[in-house]
Short mmCIF file of C-alpha atoms in Angstrom, two decimals:
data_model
loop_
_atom_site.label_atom_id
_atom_site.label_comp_id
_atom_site.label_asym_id
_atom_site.label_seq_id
_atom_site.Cartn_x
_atom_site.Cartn_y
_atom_site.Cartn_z
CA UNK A 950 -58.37 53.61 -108.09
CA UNK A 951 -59.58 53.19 -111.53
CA UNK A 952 -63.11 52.29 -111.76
CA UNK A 953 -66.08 51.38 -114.54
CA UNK A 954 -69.88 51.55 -113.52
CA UNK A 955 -71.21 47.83 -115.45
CA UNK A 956 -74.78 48.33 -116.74
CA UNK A 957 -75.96 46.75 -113.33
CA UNK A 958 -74.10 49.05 -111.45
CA UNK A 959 -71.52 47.06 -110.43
CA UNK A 960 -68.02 48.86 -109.81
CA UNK A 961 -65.90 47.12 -111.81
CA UNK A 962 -61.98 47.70 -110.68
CA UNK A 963 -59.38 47.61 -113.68
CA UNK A 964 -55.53 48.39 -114.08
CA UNK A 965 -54.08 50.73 -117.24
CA UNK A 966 -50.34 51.04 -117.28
CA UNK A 967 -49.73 53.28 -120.57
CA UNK A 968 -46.07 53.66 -120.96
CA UNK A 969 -45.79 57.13 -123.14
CA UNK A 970 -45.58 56.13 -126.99
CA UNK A 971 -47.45 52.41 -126.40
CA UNK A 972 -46.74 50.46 -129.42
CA UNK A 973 -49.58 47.50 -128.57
CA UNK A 974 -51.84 46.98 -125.98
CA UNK A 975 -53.12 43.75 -124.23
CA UNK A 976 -55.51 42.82 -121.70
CA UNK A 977 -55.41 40.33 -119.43
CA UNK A 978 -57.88 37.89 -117.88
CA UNK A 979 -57.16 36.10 -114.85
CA UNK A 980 -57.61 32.60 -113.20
CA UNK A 981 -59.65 31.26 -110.42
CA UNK A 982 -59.54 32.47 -107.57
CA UNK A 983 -57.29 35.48 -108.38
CA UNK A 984 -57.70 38.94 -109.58
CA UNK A 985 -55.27 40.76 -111.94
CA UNK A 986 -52.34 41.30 -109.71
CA UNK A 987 -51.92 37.81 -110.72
CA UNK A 988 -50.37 39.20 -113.77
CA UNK A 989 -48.14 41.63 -112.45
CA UNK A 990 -45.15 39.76 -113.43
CA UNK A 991 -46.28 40.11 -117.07
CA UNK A 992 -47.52 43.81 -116.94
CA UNK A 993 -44.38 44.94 -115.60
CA UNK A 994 -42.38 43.63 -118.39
CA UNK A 995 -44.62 44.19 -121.19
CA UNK A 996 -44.90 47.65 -119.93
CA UNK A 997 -41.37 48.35 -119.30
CA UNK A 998 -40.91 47.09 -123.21
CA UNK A 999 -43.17 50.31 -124.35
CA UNK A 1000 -46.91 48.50 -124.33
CA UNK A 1001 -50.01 49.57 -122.63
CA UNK A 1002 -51.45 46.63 -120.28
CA UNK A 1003 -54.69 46.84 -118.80
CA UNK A 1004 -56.16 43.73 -116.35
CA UNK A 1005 -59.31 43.81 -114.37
CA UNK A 1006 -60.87 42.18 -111.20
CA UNK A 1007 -63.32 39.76 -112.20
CA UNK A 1008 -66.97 40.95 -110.62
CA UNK A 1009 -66.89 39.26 -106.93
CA UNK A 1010 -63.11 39.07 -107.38
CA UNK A 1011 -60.70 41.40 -105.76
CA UNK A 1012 -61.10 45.32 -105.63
CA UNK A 1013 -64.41 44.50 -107.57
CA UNK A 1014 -67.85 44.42 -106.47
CA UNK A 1015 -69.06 41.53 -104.97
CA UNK A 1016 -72.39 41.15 -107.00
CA UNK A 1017 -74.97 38.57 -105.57
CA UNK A 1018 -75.88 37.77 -109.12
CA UNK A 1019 -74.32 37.50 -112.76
CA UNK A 1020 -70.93 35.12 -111.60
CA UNK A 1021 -71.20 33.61 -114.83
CA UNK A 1022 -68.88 33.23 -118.20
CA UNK A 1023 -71.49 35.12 -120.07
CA UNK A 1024 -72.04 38.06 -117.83
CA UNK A 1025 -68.07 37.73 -117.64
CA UNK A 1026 -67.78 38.38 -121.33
CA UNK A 1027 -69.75 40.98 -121.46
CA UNK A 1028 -68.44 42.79 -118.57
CA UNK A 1029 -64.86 42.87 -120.46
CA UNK A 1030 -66.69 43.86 -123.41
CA UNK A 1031 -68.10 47.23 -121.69
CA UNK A 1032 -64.46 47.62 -120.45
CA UNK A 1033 -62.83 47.08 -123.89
CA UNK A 1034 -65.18 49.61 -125.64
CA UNK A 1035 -65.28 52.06 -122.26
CA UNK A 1036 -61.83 52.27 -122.66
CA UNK A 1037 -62.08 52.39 -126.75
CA UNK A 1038 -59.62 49.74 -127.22
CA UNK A 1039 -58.34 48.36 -130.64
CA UNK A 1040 -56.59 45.83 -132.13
CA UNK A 1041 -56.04 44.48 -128.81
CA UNK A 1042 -54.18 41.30 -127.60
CA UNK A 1043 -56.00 38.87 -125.60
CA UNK A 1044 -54.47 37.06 -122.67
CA UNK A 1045 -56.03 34.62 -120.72
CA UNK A 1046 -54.91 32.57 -117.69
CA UNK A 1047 -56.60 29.08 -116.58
CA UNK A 1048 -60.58 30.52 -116.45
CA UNK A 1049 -59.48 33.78 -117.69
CA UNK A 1050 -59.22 31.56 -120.98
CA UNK A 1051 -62.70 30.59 -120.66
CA UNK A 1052 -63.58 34.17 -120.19
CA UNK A 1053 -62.07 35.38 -123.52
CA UNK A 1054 -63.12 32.56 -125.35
CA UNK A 1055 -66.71 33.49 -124.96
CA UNK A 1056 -65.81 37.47 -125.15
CA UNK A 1057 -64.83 36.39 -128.63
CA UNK A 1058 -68.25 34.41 -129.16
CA UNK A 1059 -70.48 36.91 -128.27
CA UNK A 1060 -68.88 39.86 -129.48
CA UNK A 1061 -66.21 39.01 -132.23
CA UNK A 1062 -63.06 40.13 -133.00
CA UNK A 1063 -63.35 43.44 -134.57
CA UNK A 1064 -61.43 45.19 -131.65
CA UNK A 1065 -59.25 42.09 -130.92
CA UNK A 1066 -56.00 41.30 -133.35
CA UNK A 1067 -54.41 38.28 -131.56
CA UNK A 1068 -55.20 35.71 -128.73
CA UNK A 1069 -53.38 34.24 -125.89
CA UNK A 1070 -54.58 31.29 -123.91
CA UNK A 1071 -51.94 30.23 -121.05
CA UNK A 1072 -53.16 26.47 -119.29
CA UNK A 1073 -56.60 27.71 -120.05
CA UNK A 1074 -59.59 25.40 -119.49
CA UNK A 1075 -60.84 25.27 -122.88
CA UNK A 1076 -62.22 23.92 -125.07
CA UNK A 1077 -63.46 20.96 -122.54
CA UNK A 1078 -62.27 21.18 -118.89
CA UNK A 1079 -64.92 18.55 -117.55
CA UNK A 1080 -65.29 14.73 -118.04
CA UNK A 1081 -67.62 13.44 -120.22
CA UNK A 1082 -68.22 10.30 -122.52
CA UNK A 1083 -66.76 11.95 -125.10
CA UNK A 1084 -64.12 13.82 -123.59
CA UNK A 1085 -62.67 11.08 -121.31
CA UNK A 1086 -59.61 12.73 -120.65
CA UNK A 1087 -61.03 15.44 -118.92
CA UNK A 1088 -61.63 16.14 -114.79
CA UNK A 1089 -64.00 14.52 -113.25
CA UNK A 1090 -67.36 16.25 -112.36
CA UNK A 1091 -66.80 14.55 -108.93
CA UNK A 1092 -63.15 16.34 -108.42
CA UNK A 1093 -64.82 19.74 -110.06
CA UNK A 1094 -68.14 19.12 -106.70
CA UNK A 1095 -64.84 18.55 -104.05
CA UNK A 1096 -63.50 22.52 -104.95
CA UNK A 1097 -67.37 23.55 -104.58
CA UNK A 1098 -67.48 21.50 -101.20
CA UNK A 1099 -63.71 22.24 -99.83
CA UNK A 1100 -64.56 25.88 -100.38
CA UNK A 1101 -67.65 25.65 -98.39
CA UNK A 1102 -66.56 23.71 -95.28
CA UNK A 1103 -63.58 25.36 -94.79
CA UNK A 1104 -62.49 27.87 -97.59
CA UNK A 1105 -59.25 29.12 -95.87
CA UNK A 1106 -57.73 25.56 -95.70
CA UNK A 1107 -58.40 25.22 -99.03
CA UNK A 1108 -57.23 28.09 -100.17
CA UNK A 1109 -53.49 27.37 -98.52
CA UNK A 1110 -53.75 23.75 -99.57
CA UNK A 1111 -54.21 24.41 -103.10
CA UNK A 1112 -50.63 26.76 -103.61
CA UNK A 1113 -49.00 24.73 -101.70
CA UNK A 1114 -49.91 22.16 -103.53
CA UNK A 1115 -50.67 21.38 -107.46
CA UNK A 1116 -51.52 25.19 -108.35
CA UNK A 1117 -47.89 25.86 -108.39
CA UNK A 1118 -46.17 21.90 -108.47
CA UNK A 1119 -44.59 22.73 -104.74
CA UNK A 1120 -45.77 18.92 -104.35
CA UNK A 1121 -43.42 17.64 -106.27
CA UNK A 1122 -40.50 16.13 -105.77
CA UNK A 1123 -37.21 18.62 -105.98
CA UNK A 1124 -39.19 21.21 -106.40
CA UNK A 1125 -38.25 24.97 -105.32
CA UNK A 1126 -40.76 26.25 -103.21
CA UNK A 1127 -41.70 29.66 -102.58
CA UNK A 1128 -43.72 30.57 -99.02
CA UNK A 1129 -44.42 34.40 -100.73
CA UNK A 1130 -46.33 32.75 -103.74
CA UNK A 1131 -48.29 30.67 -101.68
CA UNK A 1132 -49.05 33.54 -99.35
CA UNK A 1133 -49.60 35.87 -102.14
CA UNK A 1134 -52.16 33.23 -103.61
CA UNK A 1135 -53.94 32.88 -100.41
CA UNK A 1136 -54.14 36.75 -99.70
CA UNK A 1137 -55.70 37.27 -103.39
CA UNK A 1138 -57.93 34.65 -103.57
CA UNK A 1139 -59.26 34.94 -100.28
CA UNK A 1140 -60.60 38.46 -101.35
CA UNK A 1141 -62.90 37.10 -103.36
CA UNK A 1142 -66.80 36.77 -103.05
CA UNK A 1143 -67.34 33.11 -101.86
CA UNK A 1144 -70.24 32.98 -103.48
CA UNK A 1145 -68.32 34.43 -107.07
CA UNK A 1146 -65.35 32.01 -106.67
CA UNK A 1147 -67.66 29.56 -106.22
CA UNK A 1148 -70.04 30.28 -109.36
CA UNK A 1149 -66.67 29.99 -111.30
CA UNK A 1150 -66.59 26.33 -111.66
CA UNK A 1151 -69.27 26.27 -113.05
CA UNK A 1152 -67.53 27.62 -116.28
CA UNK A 1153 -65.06 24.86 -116.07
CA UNK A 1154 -68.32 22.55 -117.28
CA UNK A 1155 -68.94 24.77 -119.90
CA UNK A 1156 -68.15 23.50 -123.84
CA UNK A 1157 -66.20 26.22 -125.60
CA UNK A 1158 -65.15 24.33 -128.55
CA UNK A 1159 -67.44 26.16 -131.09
CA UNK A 1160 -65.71 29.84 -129.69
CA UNK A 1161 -62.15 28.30 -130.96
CA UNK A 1162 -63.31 26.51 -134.38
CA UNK A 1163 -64.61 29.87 -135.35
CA UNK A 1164 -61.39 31.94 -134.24
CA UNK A 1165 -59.97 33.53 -137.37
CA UNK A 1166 -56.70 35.51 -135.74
CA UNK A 1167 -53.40 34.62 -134.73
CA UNK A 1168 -53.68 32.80 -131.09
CA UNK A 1169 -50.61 31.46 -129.37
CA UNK A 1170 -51.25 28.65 -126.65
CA UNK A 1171 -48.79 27.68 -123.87
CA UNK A 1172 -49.07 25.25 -121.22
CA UNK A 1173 -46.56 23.09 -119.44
CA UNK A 1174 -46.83 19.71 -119.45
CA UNK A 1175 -46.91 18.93 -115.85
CA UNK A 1176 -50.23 20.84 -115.22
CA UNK A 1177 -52.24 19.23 -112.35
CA UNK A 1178 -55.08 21.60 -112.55
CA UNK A 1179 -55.63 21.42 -116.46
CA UNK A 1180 -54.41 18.28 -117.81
CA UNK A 1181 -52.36 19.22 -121.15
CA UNK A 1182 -54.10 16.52 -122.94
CA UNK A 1183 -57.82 18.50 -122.22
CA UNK A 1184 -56.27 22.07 -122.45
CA UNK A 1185 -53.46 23.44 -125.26
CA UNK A 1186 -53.39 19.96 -126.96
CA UNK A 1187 -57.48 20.16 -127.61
CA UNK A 1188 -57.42 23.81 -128.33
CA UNK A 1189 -54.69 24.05 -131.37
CA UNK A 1190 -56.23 21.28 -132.99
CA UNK A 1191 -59.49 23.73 -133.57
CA UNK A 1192 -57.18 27.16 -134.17
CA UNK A 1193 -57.25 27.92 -137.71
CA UNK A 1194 -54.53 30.13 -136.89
CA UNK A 1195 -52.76 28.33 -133.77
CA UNK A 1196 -49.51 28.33 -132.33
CA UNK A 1197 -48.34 26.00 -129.73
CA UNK A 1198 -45.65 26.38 -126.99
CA UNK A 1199 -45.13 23.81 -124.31
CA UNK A 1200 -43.17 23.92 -121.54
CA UNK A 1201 -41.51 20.55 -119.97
CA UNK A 1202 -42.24 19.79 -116.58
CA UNK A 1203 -44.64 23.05 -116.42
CA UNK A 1204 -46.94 23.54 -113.56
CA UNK A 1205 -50.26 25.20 -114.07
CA UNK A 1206 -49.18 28.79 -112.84
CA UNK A 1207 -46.44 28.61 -115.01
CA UNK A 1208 -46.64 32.51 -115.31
CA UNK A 1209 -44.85 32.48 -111.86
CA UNK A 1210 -42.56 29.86 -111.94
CA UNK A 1211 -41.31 30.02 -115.59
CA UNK A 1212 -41.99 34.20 -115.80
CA UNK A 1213 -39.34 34.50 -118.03
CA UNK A 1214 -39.81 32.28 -120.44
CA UNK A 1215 -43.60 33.33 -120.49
CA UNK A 1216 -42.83 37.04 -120.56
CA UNK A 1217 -40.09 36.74 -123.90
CA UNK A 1218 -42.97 34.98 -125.67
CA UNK A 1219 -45.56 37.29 -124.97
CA UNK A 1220 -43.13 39.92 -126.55
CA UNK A 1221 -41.99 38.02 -129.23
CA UNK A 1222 -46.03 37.60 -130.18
CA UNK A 1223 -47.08 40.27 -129.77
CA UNK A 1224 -44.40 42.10 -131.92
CA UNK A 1225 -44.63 39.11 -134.42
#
């Protein structure tokens, strides 16, 4: 399997599907608690369409290593930057899921956009995830401390109640559940470090409003509008109002992994953007 050696040592696990004669190439950043087979979906159609995808395991996610230390959005940015320039890629486009928003969001801050040509952010937590007086329609810190407690009383419960649940809109009414994606969920989150999937929300408190003001490239944003994890109003509705260069796509009656349940839809605008 396709390894990187991070300046800490860390084994850092990443995918590279390189159809022969790759037109683009884009890399993908995952959610919480997930690792890139969360993508596979996308990577299989992009990649049947001619372009080279590459996705990683977080560190402490997945087929990564679970480091002790460094579960952070900064250390997170700069371990895709050692995998960007390990791999020499250019003119890339960035996709990020959820956290995996937050993660390229503060790639671009602390290392720019000279190998990066357009950005993706799909129900991503930025630019302000977390309450505050003056972002009131955010989640409440107390809802962000139940994840950090759930997952350390009785991760496992957690971890099935949250697919079945608001992850993927199963709760509501009419809607067309699928037992394989919350098993699927369950069997790739669980994988993770408790201690990395943990650190994660942590990011969501993070402010990454100055990392999208200062984005001068084409970004595309997509949510759907019925995302209980990210509330619309904090996530693609806040972020193209500070994209100097923003497009906006949302999807009616969404849920937050809307990758999965609308994968068409999500897949034909990918495409369409990145051969835009």
């Amino acid at each position: 399997m396709p390894y990187i050696t991070l300046r800490d040592g860390a084994q850092f696990y990443y995918k590279d599907w390189n159809p022969q004669g790759s037109t683009a190439t884009v890399v993908f950043s995952h959610g919480w608690p997930l690792s890139s087979d969360a993508w596979e979906k996308q990577m299989f159609f992009l990649a049947d369409h001619g372009i080279r995808v590459v996705a990683h395991d977080r560190r402490g996610h997945g087929r990564s290593e679970q480091t002790w230390e460094r579960n952070d959005v900064d250390n997170w940015a700069d371990d895709l930057s050692e995998l960007i320039e390990k791999l020499d890629l250019k003119d890339i486009v960035l996709v990020g899921h959820s956290t995996g928003g937050c993660e390229i969001a503060r790639y671009t801050g602390r290392h720019g956009t000279s190998r990066v040509a357009k950005m993706v952010f799909i129900a991503s937590a930025v630019p302000r995830f977390a309450q505050a007086p003056d972002n009131p329609d955010g989640v409440p810190v107390p809802t962000i401390d139940f994840f950090r407690s759930s997952m350390l009383q009785d991760r496992a419960k957690f971890f099935i109640e949250v697919p079945t649940g608001p992850f993927f809109g199963f709760n509501r009414p009419g809607a067309k559940v699928s037992q394989g994606l919350i098993d699927s969920w369950f069997a790739v989150g669980i994988q993770g470090s408790l201690k990395a999937v943990y650190e994660t929300t942590r990011s969501w408190e993070n402010d990454y409003t100055e990392e999208l003001k200062a984005l001068d490239i084409p970004a595309l944003v997509i949510q759907g509008d019925d995302d209980q994890i990210v509330p619309v109003k904090v996530g693609a509705y806040a972020a193209i109002k500070l994209l100097k260069k923003g497009t906006l796509k949302i999807y009616p009656g969404g849920a937050h992994a809307i990758m999965d349940t609308e994968p068409e839809g999500i897949n034909q605008d990918l495409l369409s953007f990145i051969q835009s």
